[in-house]
Amino acid sequence: MAISYPTDRAALERDCDMDFFIASGPGGQHRNKVETGVRLLHRPSGISVTATERRSQYANREAAFERMAARLVEHQRVPTPRRPTRPSAASRERRLAEKRHASQNKRLRAAPLQS
């Protein structure tokens, strides 16, 4: 069983290291001189997310926390086990009939033997 991590905002703020950095891209002087990029590192799981699409550090922080919660939920999801299946008898017969038909077409395409 995988470890379950809480995804509420208070728990994320407690368990994550927040790092601010200068984000590149369009946005002008404000974006190029101010540390608006936000990187969150979830210490217990080691998952890291970044948000740099807004010019505001506050908006990027909110986006990063939403992304972190979504990543943790996806990380904790238990996949349903796959059940092996076999092709039905009818589908096997159809496949063999298609192969016989293709083989016959190829044989008809060949040049007739010269004697």
PDB file of C-alpha atoms in Angstrom:
ATOM      1  CA  MET A   1       0.000   0.000   0.000  1.00  0.00           C
ATOM      2  CA  ALA A   2       1.358   3.417  -0.948  1.00  0.00           C
ATOM      3  CA  ILE A   3       1.865   6.095   1.686  1.00  0.00           C
ATOM      4  CA  SER A   4      -1.021   8.559   1.838  1.00  0.00           C
ATOM      5  CA  TYR A   5      -0.058  12.244   1.909  1.00  0.00           C
ATOM      6  CA  PRO A   6      -2.582  14.942   2.901  1.00  0.00           C
ATOM      7  CA  THR A   7      -3.359  17.396   0.098  1.00  0.00           C
ATOM      8  CA  ASP A   8      -5.030  20.234   2.016  1.00  0.00           C
ATOM      9  CA  ARG A   9      -3.375  23.646   1.841  1.00  0.00           C
ATOM     10  CA  ALA A  10      -2.188  23.749   5.484  1.00  0.00           C
ATOM     11  CA  ALA A  11      -0.493  20.350   5.193  1.00  0.00           C
ATOM     12  CA  LEU A  12       1.124  21.311   1.875  1.00  0.00           C
ATOM     13  CA  GLU A  13       2.483  24.553   3.338  1.00  0.00           C
ATOM     14  CA  ARG A  14       3.909  22.570   6.266  1.00  0.00           C
ATOM     15  CA  ASP A  15       5.456  19.774   4.166  1.00  0.00           C
ATOM     16  CA  CYS A  16       6.782  21.795   1.195  1.00  0.00           C
ATOM     17  CA  ASP A  17       9.927  23.854   0.760  1.00  0.00           C
ATOM     18  CA  MET A  18       9.161  26.999  -1.236  1.00  0.00           C
ATOM     19  CA  ASP A  19      11.795  28.546  -3.495  1.00  0.00           C
ATOM     20  CA  PHE A  20      11.451  31.764  -5.510  1.00  0.00           C
ATOM     21  CA  PHE A  21      13.437  32.489  -8.671  1.00  0.00           C
ATOM     22  CA  ILE A  22      13.497  34.870 -11.600  1.00  0.00           C
ATOM     23  CA  ALA A  23      11.275  33.455 -14.329  1.00  0.00           C
ATOM     24  CA  SER A  24      12.174  34.035 -17.965  1.00  0.00           C
ATOM     25  CA  GLY A  25       9.858  34.815 -20.853  1.00  0.00           C
ATOM     26  CA  PRO A  26       7.480  37.617 -21.802  1.00  0.00           C
ATOM     27  CA  GLY A  27       6.230  40.018 -19.155  1.00  0.00           C
ATOM     28  CA  GLY A  28       8.588  42.940 -19.354  1.00  0.00           C
ATOM     29  CA  GLN A  29      10.803  44.505 -16.743  1.00  0.00           C
ATOM     30  CA  HIS A  30       8.645  43.396 -13.818  1.00  0.00           C
ATOM     31  CA  ARG A  31       8.983  39.744 -14.771  1.00  0.00           C
ATOM     32  CA  ASN A  32      12.670  39.974 -15.621  1.00  0.00           C
ATOM     33  CA  LYS A  33      13.784  41.705 -12.399  1.00  0.00           C
ATOM     34  CA  VAL A  34      11.454  40.261  -9.745  1.00  0.00           C
ATOM     35  CA  GLU A  35      11.528  36.717  -8.392  1.00  0.00           C
ATOM     36  CA  THR A  36       8.059  35.672  -9.576  1.00  0.00           C
ATOM     37  CA  GLY A  37       8.752  31.975 -10.317  1.00  0.00           C
ATOM     38  CA  VAL A  38       7.763  29.548  -7.557  1.00  0.00           C
ATOM     39  CA  ARG A  39       9.192  26.062  -7.024  1.00  0.00           C
ATOM     40  CA  LEU A  40       7.683  23.723  -4.434  1.00  0.00           C
ATOM     41  CA  LEU A  41       9.466  20.622  -3.175  1.00  0.00           C
ATOM     42  CA  HIS A  42       7.343  18.152  -1.196  1.00  0.00           C
ATOM     43  CA  ARG A  43       9.848  16.810   1.338  1.00  0.00           C
ATOM     44  CA  PRO A  44       8.129  13.496   2.224  1.00  0.00           C
ATOM     45  CA  SER A  45       7.639  12.337  -1.388  1.00  0.00           C
ATOM     46  CA  GLY A  46      10.358  14.270  -3.232  1.00  0.00           C
ATOM     47  CA  ILE A  47       7.892  15.626  -5.830  1.00  0.00           C
ATOM     48  CA  SER A  48       8.786  19.035  -7.251  1.00  0.00           C
ATOM     49  CA  VAL A  49       6.549  21.464  -9.182  1.00  0.00           C
ATOM     50  CA  THR A  50       7.158  24.929 -10.621  1.00  0.00           C
ATOM     51  CA  ALA A  51       4.877  27.755 -11.695  1.00  0.00           C
ATOM     52  CA  THR A  52       6.192  30.608 -13.838  1.00  0.00           C
ATOM     53  CA  GLU A  53       3.323  31.532 -16.156  1.00  0.00           C
ATOM     54  CA  ARG A  54       2.076  34.624 -14.264  1.00  0.00           C
ATOM     55  CA  ARG A  55       3.844  37.906 -13.580  1.00  0.00           C
ATOM     56  CA  SER A  56       2.674  37.834  -9.966  1.00  0.00           C
ATOM     57  CA  GLN A  57       4.471  35.741  -7.372  1.00  0.00           C
ATOM     58  CA  TYR A  58       1.192  35.316  -5.472  1.00  0.00           C
ATOM     59  CA  ALA A  59      -0.615  33.902  -8.528  1.00  0.00           C
ATOM     60  CA  ASN A  60       2.305  31.575  -9.254  1.00  0.00           C
ATOM     61  CA  ARG A  61       2.320  30.376  -5.636  1.00  0.00           C
ATOM     62  CA  GLU A  62      -1.404  29.544  -5.820  1.00  0.00           C
ATOM     63  CA  ALA A  63      -0.883  27.690  -9.129  1.00  0.00           C
ATOM     64  CA  ALA A  64       2.061  25.766  -7.675  1.00  0.00           C
ATOM     65  CA  PHE A  65       0.052  24.621  -4.645  1.00  0.00           C
ATOM     66  CA  GLU A  66      -2.818  23.496  -6.908  1.00  0.00           C
ATOM     67  CA  ARG A  67      -0.355  21.600  -9.103  1.00  0.00           C
ATOM     68  CA  MET A  68       1.290  19.974  -6.094  1.00  0.00           C
ATOM     69  CA  ALA A  69      -2.081  18.792  -4.747  1.00  0.00           C
ATOM     70  CA  ALA A  70      -2.973  17.335  -8.162  1.00  0.00           C
ATOM     71  CA  ARG A  71       0.406  15.576  -8.470  1.00  0.00           C
ATOM     72  CA  LEU A  72       0.076  14.077  -4.978  1.00  0.00           C
ATOM     73  CA  VAL A  73      -3.451  12.821  -5.712  1.00  0.00           C
ATOM     74  CA  GLU A  74      -2.190  11.223  -8.957  1.00  0.00           C
ATOM     75  CA  HIS A  75       0.846   9.791  -7.140  1.00  0.00           C
ATOM     76  CA  GLN A  76      -1.379   8.168  -4.501  1.00  0.00           C
ATOM     77  CA  ARG A  77      -3.917   6.726  -6.957  1.00  0.00           C
ATOM     78  CA  VAL A  78      -3.913   2.938  -6.885  1.00  0.00           C
ATOM     79  CA  PRO A  79      -4.092   1.585 -10.441  1.00  0.00           C
ATOM     80  CA  THR A  80      -6.681  -1.073 -11.103  1.00  0.00           C
ATOM     81  CA  PRO A  81      -4.952  -4.341 -11.967  1.00  0.00           C
ATOM     82  CA  ARG A  82      -5.241  -5.452 -15.576  1.00  0.00           C
ATOM     83  CA  ARG A  83      -6.904  -8.746 -16.261  1.00  0.00           C
ATOM     84  CA  PRO A  84      -5.355 -10.735 -19.080  1.00  0.00           C
ATOM     85  CA  THR A  85      -7.780 -11.513 -21.873  1.00  0.00           C
ATOM     86  CA  ARG A  86      -7.631 -13.837 -24.857  1.00  0.00           C
ATOM     87  CA  PRO A  87      -8.932 -13.228 -28.354  1.00  0.00           C
ATOM     88  CA  SER A  88     -12.274 -14.897 -29.031  1.00  0.00           C
ATOM     89  CA  ALA A  89     -12.494 -17.857 -31.399  1.00  0.00           C
ATOM     90  CA  ALA A  90     -14.409 -15.749 -33.929  1.00  0.00           C
ATOM     91  CA  SER A  91     -11.751 -13.005 -33.944  1.00  0.00           C
ATOM     92  CA  ARG A  92      -8.997 -15.610 -34.360  1.00  0.00           C
ATOM     93  CA  GLU A  93     -10.846 -17.102 -37.334  1.00  0.00           C
ATOM     94  CA  ARG A  94     -11.392 -13.626 -38.871  1.00  0.00           C
ATOM     95  CA  ARG A  95      -7.687 -12.854 -38.537  1.00  0.00           C
ATOM     96  CA  LEU A  96      -6.681 -16.122 -40.204  1.00  0.00           C
ATOM     97  CA  ALA A  97      -9.214 -15.535 -43.004  1.00  0.00           C
ATOM     98  CA  GLU A  98      -7.735 -12.050 -43.614  1.00  0.00           C
ATOM     99  CA  LYS A  99      -4.240 -13.558 -43.734  1.00  0.00           C
ATOM    100  CA  ARG A 100      -5.352 -16.211 -46.236  1.00  0.00           C
ATOM    101  CA  HIS A 101      -6.978 -13.516 -48.369  1.00  0.00           C
ATOM    102  CA  ALA A 102      -3.840 -11.330 -48.322  1.00  0.00           C
ATOM    103  CA  SER A 103      -1.699 -14.338 -49.203  1.00  0.00           C
ATOM    104  CA  GLN A 104      -3.975 -15.183 -52.139  1.00  0.00           C
ATOM    105  CA  ASN A 105      -3.757 -11.570 -53.409  1.00  0.00           C
ATOM    106  CA  LYS A 106       0.041 -11.689 -53.269  1.00  0.00           C
ATOM    107  CA  ARG A 107       0.116 -14.986 -55.143  1.00  0.00           C
ATOM    108  CA  LEU A 108      -2.100 -13.519 -57.879  1.00  0.00           C
ATOM    109  CA  ARG A 109       0.194 -10.476 -58.197  1.00  0.00           C
ATOM    110  CA  ALA A 110       3.240 -12.614 -59.010  1.00  0.00           C
ATOM    111  CA  ALA A 111       4.247 -12.960 -62.653  1.00  0.00           C
ATOM    112  CA  PRO A 112       3.160 -16.250 -64.224  1.00  0.00           C
ATOM    113  CA  LEU A 113       5.864 -18.888 -64.675  1.00  0.00           C
ATOM    114  CA  GLN A 114       7.425 -19.025 -68.145  1.00  0.00           C
ATOM    115  CA  SER A 115       8.068 -22.519 -69.517  1.00  0.00           C
TER     116      SER A 115
END
